[in-house]
Short mmCIF file of C-alpha atoms and ligand atoms in Angstrom, two decimals:
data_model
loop_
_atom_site.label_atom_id
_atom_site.label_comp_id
_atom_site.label_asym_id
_atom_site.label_seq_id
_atom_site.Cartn_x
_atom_site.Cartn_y
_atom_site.Cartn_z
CA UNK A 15 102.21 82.79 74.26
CA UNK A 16 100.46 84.50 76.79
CA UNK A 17 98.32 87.51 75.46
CA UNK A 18 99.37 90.70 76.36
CA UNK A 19 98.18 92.31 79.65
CA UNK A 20 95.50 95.27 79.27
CA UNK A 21 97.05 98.67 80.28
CA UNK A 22 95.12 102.21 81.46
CA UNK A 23 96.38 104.36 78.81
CA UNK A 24 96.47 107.33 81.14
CA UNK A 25 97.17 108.36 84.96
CA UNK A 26 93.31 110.48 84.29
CA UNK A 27 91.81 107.63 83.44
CA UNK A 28 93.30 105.47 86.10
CA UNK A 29 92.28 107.98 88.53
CA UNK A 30 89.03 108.25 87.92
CA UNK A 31 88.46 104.53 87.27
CA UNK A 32 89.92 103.93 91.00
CA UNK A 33 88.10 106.77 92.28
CA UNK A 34 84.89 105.49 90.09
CA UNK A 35 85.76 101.37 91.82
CA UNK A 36 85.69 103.85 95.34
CA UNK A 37 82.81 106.26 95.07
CA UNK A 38 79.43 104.26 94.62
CA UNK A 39 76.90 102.93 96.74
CA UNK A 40 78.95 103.09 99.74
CA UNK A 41 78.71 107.08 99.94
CA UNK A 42 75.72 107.77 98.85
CA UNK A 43 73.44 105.63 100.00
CA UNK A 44 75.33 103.84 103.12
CA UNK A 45 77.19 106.94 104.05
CA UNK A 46 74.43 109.00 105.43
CA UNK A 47 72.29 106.61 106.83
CA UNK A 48 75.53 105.24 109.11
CA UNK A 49 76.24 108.29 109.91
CA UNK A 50 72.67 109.49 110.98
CA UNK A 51 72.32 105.93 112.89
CA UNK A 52 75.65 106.21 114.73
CA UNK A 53 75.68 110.08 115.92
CA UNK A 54 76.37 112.23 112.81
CA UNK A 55 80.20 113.59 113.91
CA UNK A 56 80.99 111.37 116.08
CA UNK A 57 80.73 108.45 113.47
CA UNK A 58 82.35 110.87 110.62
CA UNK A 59 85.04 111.45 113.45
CA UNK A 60 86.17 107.75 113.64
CA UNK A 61 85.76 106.86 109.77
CA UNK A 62 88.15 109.62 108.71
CA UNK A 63 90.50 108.04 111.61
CA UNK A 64 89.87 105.12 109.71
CA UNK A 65 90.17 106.29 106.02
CA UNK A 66 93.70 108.35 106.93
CA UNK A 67 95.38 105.81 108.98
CA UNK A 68 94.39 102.44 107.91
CA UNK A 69 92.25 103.22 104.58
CA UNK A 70 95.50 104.83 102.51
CA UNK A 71 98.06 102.36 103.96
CA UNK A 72 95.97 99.61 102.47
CA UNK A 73 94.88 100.93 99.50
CA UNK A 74 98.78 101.79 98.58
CA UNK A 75 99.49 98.34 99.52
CA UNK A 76 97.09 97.00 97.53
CA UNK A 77 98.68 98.99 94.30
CA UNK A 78 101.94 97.98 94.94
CA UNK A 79 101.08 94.50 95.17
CA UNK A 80 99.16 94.44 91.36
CA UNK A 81 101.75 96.85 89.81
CA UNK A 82 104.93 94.27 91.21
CA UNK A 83 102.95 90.74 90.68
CA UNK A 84 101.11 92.12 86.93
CA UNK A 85 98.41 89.91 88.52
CA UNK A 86 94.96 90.12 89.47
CA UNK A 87 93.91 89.00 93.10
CA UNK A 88 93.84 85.51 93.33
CA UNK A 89 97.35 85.20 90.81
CA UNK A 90 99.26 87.94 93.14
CA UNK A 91 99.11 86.31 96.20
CA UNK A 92 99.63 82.91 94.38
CA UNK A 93 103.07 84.20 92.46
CA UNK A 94 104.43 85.28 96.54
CA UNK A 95 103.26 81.97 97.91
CA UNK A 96 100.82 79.52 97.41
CA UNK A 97 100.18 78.95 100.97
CA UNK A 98 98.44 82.22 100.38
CA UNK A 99 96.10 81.77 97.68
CA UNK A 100 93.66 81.44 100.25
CA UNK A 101 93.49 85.11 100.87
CA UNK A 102 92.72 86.03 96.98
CA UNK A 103 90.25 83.76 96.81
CA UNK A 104 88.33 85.38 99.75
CA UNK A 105 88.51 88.21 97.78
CA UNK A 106 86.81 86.40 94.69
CA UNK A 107 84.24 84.97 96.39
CA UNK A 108 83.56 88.76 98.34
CA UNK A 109 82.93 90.13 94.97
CA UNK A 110 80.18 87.85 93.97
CA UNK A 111 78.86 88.23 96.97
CA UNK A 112 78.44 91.94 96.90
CA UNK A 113 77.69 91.53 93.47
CA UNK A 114 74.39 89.34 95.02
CA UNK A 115 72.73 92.80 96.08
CA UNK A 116 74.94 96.01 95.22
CA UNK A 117 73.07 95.25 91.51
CA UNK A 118 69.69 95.42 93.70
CA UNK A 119 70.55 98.74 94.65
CA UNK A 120 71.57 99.54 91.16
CA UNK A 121 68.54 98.56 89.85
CA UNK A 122 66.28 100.80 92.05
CA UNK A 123 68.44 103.45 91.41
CA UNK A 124 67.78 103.17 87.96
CA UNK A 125 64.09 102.53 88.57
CA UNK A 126 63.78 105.84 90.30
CA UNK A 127 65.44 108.21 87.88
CA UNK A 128 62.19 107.21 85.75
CA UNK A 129 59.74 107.50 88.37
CA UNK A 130 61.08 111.04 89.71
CA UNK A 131 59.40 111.55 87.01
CA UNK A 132 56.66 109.99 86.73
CA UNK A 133 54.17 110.80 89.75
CA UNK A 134 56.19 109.13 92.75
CA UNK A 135 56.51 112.92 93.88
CA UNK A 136 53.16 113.74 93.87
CA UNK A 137 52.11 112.53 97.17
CA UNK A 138 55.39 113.18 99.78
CA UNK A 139 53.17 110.81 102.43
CA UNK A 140 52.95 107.72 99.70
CA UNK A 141 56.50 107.59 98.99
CA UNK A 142 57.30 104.89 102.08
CA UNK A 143 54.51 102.62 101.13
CA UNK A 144 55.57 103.00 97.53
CA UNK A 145 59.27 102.02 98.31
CA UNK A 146 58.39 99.10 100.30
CA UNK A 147 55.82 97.56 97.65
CA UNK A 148 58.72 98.30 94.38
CA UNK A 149 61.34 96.29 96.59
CA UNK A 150 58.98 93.92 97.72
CA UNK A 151 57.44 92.99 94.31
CA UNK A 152 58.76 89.70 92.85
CA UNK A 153 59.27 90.64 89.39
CA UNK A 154 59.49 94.76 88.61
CA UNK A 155 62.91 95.41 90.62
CA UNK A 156 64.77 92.37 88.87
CA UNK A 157 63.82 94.07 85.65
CA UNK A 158 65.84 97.22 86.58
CA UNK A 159 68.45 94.45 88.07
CA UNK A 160 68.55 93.27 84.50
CA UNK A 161 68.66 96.41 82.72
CA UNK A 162 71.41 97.98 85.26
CA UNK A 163 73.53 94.36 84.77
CA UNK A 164 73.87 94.64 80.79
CA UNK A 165 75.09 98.29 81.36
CA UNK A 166 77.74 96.75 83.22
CA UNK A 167 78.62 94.16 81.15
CA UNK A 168 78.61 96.41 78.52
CA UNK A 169 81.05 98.17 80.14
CA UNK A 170 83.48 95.17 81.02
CA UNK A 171 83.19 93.36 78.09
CA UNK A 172 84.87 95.95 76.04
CA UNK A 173 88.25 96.21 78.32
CA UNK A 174 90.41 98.08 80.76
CA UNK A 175 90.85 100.71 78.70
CA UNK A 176 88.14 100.78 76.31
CA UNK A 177 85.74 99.71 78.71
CA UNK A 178 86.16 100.83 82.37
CA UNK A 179 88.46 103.66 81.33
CA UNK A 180 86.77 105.47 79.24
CA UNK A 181 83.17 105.02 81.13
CA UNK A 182 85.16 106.40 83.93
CA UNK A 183 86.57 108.98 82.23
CA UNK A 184 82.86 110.40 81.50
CA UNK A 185 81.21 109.48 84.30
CA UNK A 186 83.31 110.28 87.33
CA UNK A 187 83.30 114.17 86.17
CA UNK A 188 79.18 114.20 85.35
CA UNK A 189 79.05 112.82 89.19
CA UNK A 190 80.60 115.59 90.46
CA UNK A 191 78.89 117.88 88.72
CA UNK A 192 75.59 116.12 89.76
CA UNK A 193 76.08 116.05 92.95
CA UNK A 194 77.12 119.32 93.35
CA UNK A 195 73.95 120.95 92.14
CA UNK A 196 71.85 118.64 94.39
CA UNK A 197 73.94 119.57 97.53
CA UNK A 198 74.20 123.47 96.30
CA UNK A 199 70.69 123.53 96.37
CA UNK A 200 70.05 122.12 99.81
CA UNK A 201 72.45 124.38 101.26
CA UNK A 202 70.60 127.35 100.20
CA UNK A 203 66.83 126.37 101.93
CA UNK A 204 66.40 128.08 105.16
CA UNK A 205 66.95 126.13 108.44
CA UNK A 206 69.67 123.88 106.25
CA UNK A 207 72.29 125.34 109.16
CA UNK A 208 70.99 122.42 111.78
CA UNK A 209 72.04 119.65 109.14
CA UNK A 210 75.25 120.74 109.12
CA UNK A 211 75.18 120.63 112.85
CA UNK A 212 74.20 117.18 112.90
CA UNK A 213 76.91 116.47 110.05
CA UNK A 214 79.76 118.09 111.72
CA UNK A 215 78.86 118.43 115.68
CA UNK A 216 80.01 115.47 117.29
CA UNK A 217 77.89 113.62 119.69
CA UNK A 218 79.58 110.72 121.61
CA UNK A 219 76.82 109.44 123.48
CA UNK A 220 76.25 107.21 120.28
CA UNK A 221 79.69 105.98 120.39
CA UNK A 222 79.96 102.17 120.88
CA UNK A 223 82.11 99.01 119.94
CA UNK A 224 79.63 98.70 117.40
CA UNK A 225 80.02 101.81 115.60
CA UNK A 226 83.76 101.63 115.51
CA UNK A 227 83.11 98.20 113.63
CA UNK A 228 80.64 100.24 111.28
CA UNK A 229 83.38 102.55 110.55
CA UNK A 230 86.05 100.22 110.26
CA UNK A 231 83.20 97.76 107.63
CA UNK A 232 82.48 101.21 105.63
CA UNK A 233 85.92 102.22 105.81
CA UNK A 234 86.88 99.41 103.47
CA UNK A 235 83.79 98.73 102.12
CA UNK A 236 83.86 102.62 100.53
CA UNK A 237 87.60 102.50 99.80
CA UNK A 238 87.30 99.25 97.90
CA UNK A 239 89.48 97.42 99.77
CA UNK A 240 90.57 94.11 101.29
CA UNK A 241 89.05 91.93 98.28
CA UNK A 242 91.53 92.37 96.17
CA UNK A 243 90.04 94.82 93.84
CA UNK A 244 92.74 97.82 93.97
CA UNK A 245 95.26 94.73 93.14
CA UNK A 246 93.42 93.95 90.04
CA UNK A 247 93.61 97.79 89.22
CA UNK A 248 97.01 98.31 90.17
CA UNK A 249 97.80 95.07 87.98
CA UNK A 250 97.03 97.21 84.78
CA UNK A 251 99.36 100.02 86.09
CA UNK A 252 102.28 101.31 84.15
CA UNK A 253 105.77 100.78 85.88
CA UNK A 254 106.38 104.75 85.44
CA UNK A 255 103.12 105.64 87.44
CA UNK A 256 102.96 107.23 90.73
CA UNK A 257 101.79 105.06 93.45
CA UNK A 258 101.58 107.58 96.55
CA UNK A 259 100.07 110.14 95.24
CA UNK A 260 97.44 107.93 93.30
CA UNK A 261 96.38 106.59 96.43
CA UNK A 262 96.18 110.05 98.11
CA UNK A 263 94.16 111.19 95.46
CA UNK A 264 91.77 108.45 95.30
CA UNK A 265 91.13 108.23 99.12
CA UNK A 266 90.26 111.78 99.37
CA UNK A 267 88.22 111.92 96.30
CA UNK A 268 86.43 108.77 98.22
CA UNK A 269 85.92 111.04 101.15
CA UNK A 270 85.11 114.25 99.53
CA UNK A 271 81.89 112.32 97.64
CA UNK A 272 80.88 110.79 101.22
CA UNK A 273 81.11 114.24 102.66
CA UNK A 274 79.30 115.76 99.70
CA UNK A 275 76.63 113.37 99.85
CA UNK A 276 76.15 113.85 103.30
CA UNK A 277 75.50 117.41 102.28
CA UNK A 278 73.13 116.96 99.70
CA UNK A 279 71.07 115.25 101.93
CA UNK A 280 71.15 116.70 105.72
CA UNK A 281 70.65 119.89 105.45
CA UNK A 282 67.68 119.62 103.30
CA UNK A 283 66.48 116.62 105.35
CA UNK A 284 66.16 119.30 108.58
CA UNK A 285 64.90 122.17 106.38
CA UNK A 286 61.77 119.86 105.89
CA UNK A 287 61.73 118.61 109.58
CA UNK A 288 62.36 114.83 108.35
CA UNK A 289 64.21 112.23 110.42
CA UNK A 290 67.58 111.52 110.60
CA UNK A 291 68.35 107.47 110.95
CA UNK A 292 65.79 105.58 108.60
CA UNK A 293 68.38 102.80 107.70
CA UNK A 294 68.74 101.96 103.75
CA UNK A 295 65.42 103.41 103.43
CA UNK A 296 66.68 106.95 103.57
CA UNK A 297 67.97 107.85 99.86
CA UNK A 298 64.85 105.84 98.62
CA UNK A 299 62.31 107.07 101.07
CA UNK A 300 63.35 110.30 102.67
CA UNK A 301 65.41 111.95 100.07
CA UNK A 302 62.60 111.65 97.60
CA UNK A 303 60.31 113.39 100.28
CA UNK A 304 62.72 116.57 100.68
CA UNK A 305 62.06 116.72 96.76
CA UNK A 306 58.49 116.55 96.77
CA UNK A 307 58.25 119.52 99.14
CA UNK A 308 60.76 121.66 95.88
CA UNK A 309 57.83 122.61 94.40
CA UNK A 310 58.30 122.00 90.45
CA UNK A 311 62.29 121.70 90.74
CA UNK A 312 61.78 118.85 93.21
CA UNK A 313 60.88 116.17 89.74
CA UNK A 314 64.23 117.47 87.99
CA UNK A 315 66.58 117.62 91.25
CA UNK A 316 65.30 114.27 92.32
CA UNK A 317 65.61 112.75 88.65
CA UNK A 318 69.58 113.95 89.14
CA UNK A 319 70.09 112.48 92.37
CA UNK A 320 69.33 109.22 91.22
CA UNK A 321 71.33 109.56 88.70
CA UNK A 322 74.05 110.49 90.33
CA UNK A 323 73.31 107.42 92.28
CA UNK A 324 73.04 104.98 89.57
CA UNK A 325 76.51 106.31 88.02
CA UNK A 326 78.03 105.88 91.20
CA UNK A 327 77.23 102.58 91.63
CA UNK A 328 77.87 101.28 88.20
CA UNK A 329 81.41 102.75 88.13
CA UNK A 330 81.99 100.63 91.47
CA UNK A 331 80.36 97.18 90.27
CA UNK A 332 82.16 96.96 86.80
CA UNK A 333 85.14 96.49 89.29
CA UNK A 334 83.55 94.22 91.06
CA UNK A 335 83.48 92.52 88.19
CA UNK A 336 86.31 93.39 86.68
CA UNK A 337 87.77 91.00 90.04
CA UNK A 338 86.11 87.73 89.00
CA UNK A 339 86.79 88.78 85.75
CA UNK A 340 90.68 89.17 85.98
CA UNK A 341 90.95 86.18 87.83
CA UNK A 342 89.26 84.19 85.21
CA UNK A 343 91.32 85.06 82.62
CA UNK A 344 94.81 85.29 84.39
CA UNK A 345 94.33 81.74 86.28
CA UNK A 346 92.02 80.12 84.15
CA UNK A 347 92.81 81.52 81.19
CA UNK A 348 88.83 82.33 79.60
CA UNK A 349 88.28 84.74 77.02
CA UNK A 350 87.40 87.94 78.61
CA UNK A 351 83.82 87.49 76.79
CA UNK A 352 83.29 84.34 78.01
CA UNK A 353 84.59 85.33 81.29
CA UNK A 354 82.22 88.42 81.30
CA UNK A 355 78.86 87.24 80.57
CA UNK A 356 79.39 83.58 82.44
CA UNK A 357 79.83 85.62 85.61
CA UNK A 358 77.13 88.57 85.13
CA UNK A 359 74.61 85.46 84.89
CA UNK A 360 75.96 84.13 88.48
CA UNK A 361 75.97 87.47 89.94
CA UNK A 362 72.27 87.93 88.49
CA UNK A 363 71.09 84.75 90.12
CA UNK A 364 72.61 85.69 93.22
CA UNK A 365 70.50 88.97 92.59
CA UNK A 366 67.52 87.21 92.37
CA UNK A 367 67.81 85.55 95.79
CA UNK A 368 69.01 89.01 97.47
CA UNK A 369 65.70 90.56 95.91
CA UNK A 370 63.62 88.07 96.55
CA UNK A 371 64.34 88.12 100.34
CA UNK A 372 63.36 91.37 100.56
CA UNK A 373 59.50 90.61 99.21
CA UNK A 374 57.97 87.09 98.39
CA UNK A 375 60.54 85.50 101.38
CA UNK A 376 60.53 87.98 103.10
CA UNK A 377 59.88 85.63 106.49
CA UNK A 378 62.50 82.78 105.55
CA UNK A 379 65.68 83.21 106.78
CA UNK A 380 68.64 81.25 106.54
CA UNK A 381 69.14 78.59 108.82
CA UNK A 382 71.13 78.76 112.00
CA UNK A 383 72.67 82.04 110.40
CA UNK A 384 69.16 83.76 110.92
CA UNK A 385 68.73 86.65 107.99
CA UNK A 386 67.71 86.64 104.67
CA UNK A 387 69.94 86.79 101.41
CA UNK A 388 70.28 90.24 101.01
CA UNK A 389 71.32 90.69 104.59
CA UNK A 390 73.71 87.52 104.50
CA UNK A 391 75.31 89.27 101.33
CA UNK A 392 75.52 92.87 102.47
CA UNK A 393 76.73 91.79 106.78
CA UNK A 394 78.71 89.15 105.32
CA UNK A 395 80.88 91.03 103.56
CA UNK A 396 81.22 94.70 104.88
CA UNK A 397 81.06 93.05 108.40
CA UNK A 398 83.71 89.92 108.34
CA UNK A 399 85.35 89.73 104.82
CA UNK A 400 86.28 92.98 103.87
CA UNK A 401 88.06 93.62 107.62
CA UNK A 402 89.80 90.15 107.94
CA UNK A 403 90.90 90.37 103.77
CA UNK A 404 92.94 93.85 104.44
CA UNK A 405 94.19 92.32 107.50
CA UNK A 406 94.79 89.19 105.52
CA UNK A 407 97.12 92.36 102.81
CA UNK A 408 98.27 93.99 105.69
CA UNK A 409 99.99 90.83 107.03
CA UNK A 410 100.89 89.16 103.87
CA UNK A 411 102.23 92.68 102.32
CA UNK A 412 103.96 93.38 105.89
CA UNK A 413 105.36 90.19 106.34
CA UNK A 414 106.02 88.15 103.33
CA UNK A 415 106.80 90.59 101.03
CA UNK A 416 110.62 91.60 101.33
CA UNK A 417 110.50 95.53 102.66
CA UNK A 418 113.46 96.35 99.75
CA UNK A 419 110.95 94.75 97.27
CA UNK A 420 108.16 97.05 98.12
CA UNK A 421 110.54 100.23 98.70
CA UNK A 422 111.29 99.56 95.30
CA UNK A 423 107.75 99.23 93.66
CA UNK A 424 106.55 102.29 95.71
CA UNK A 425 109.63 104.73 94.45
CA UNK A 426 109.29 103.07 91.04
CA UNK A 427 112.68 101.52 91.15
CA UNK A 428 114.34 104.70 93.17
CA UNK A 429 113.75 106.93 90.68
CA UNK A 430 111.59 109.44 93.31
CA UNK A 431 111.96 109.77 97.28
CA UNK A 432 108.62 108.60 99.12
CA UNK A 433 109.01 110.43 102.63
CA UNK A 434 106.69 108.76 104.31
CA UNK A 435 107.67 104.87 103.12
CA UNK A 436 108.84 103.98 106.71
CA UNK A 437 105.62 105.39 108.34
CA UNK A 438 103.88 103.79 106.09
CA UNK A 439 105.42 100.43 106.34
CA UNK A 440 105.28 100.73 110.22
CA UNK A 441 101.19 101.20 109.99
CA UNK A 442 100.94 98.68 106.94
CA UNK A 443 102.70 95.80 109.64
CA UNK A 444 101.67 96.32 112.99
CA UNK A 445 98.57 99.20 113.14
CA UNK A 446 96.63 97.94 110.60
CA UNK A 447 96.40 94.18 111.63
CA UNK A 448 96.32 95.33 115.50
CA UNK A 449 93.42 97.62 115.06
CA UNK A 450 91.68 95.48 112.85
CA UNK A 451 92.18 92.86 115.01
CA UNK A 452 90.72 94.83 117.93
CA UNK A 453 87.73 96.30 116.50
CA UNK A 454 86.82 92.64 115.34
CA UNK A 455 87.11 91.19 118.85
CA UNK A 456 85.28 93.74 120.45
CA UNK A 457 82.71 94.26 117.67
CA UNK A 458 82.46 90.39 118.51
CA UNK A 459 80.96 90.74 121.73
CA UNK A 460 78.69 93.47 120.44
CA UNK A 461 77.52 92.21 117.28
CA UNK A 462 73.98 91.00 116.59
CA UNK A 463 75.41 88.22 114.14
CA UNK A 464 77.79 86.43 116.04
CA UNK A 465 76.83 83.32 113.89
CA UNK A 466 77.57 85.48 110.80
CA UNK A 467 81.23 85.86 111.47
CA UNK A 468 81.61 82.50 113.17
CA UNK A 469 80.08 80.84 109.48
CA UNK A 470 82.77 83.45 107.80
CA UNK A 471 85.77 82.52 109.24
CA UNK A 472 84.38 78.67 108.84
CA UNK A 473 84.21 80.12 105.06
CA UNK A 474 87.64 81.26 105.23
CA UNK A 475 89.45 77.94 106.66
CA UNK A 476 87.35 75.85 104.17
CA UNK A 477 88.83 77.82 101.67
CA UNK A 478 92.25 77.80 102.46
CA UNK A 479 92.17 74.00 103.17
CA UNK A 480 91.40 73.92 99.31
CA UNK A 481 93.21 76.68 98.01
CA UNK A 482 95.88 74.27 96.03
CA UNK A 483 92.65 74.13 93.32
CA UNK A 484 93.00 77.86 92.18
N1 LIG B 28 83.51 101.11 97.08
C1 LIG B 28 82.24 100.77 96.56
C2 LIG B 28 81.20 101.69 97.20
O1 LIG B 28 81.51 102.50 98.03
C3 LIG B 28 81.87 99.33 96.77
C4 LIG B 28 82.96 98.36 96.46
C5 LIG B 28 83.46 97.55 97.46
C6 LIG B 28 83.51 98.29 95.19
C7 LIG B 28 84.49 96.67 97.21
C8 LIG B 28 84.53 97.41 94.92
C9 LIG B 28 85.03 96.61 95.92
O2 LIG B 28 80.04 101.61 96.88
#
């Protein structure tokens, strides 16, 4: 007999662990730096368009497709039709792959809530230098890999509920909180008023193919989507539970972090006279410079931030996890310990390589494909997998699921009225896969890695050519 399927045991604590799967990384340390790269407003303009439109249509999709199938990625897809396997897979494969650096991050998160404290404040013009020798140093950041990896599998190990549930359940309020106080402060420093220009002003002389394509890659890449990973959470989901409203709730929490992140670090960022756009560097490098200049509250702010940061991010890669994980033991039927710790050591060797790039190999690149592993990872995914696997939903949920089927699963079995179903459906059949589709052509033509998304959609036929083995 098959063992039971794990459960949340309450609409809170799915919440927050869908909002905890959402809010990581992606807001706080992606968020502002795409945003001060691409034209402040004008960027935040076209990734809300994004979010509202195509972000919530997919993410409800994605529910309704766990909830109906009880299955994780790979096993939904499979119980509709096993021509489209294929397109859980993908998603499988995406979340080791972002599991090959997103635990990078992690780990120098973690690394600098200790050394907030411990002197990296001390001299505001070291703290570049400093940040490029910690990443670039074979051994120390793998340490903080390692020690930021065993939280997580802490985490996973013990279970939907017991597990991811209840971390969420702390963690996802103490976030908020954190946050807050960081971006309450910076509001209050004089000259913080031209941040909020930047934030909020739209410029569209920044506007290109390429930063619709960045919005469109963050889009999903903040929402969690097109890998498969709402499915897996909606698969634990109670037949009674709201699916509308859930996904409302968790896209705007989603937003409301980016947003607040944005203002714990602009306005403060002008108040010092710092610069915008400093890629990935600019949590690590110039957010620790705004707290040097605090005076003595600049150790304890800057100790929260990175908290804040490290919370984030673990609350999104235990269900990254939690993906490989499901699959494992739905299709393959492992022990969820076995399943656990087998696939924190691939993700951790996959960590090593990401890491590695950054320092000792630093001038090796791939072949052909031209960056190193922690750029192959991070493009690869937010880039070409993420966009063609939620057009990859949109289709297979538009188009091969029966529309009475999913009326049903939305209104749990007509028991409440969902207004909006046939909007919804309309934008879940033809919008989503037409815009994707168009940003992806153009972003094409405009995109440095051409050779990146050529070798991902060789990935993707490859994979569906052998699909009939999952
Ligand atoms: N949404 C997470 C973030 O913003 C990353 C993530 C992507 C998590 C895909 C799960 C699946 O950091």
């Amino acid at each position: 007999m098959e063992p039971k399927r794990e459960h949340w045991a309450s609409r809170f604590g799915f919440i927050m662990a869908a909002a905890g799967s959402a809010v990581g990384l992606g807001n706080i340390w992606r968020f502002p730096y795409l945003t001060g790269a691409n034209g402040g407003g004008a960027f935040i303009l076209i990734y809300l368009g994004f979010v509202f439109l195509i972000g919530t249509t997919v993410m409800l999709a994605e529910f309704s497709v766990g909830r109906m199938t009880q299955k994780a990625a790979v096993g939904a897809y499979k119980s509709v039709s096993r021509s489209w396997t294929f397109a859980g897979v993908i998603g499988v494969l995406t979340a080791f792959l972002i599991m090959g650096f997103y635990p990078v991050v992690g780990g120098w998160a973690t690394a600098y809530v200790v050394k907030s404290l411990t002197g990296l404040l001390s001299d505001p013009t070291a703290i570049g230098d400093a940040f490029g020798a910690f990443i670039s140093s074979p051994v120390e950041p793998l340490l903080w890999t390692v020690l930021y990896m065993s939280f997580n599998i802490f985490i996973v190990i013990r279970g939907v509920g017991k597990g991811i549930e209840a971390a969420s359940k702390i963690l996802m309020p103490l976030l908020i909180l954190l946050l807050i106080s960081v971006a309450g402060y910076g509001m209050t420093l004089p000259g913080a008023m031209e941040g909020f220009r930047f934030l909020f002003v739209p410029d569209f002389s920044a506007v290109s193919a390429k930063t619709f394509l960045a919005a469109l890659g963050q889009a999903f890449f903040s929402l969690s989507l097109g890998m498969g990973c709402m499915i897996t959470y909606g698969s634990y989901l109670p037949k009674d539970s709201k699916l509308p409203s859930s996904a409302a709730v968790v896209t705007a929490m989603d937003t409301t972090f980016a947003i607040l992140a944005g203002v714990a670090i602009f306005p403060a960022l002008f108040a010092f006279g710092l610069e915008p756009a400093s890629g990935p560097g600019l949590v690590f490098v110039v957010v620790p410079q705004i707290f040097a200049k605090m005076g003595f509250i600049g150790p304890i702010l800057s100790m929260i931030f990175f908290i804040a940061l490290m919370i984030a991010a673990l609350t999104s890669s235990v269900s990254l996890m939690e993906v490989v994980v499901a699959y494992l033991m739905d299709e393959r039927k492992w022990t969820r310990r076995t399943a656990v710790i087998s696939t924190g050591l691939v993700m951790f060797l996959f960590c090593v390589l990401a890491s590695l790039s950054l320092g000792l190999w630093s001038s090796w690149t791939i072949p052909v494909l031209g960056v190193g592993f922690f750029d192959f990872f991070d493009i690869l995914t937010d880039k070409v997998f993420l966009a063609i696997g939620g057009l990859l939903l949109g289709v297979f949920a538009g188009f091969k699921i029966k529309k009475e089927d999913l009326k049903r699963e939305l209104t749990n079995e007509g028991t409440f009225h969902f207004a909006l179903f046939e909007a919804w459906y309309f934008v879940l059949k033809f919008v989503t896969p037409i815009a994707i589709g168009l940003v992806a052509l153009f972003g094409l033509f405009d995109i440095v890695q051409k050779e990146l998304m050529v070798f991902g959609l060789i990935v993707i036929g490859v994979t569906a050519l052998f699909s009939k083995k999952f």
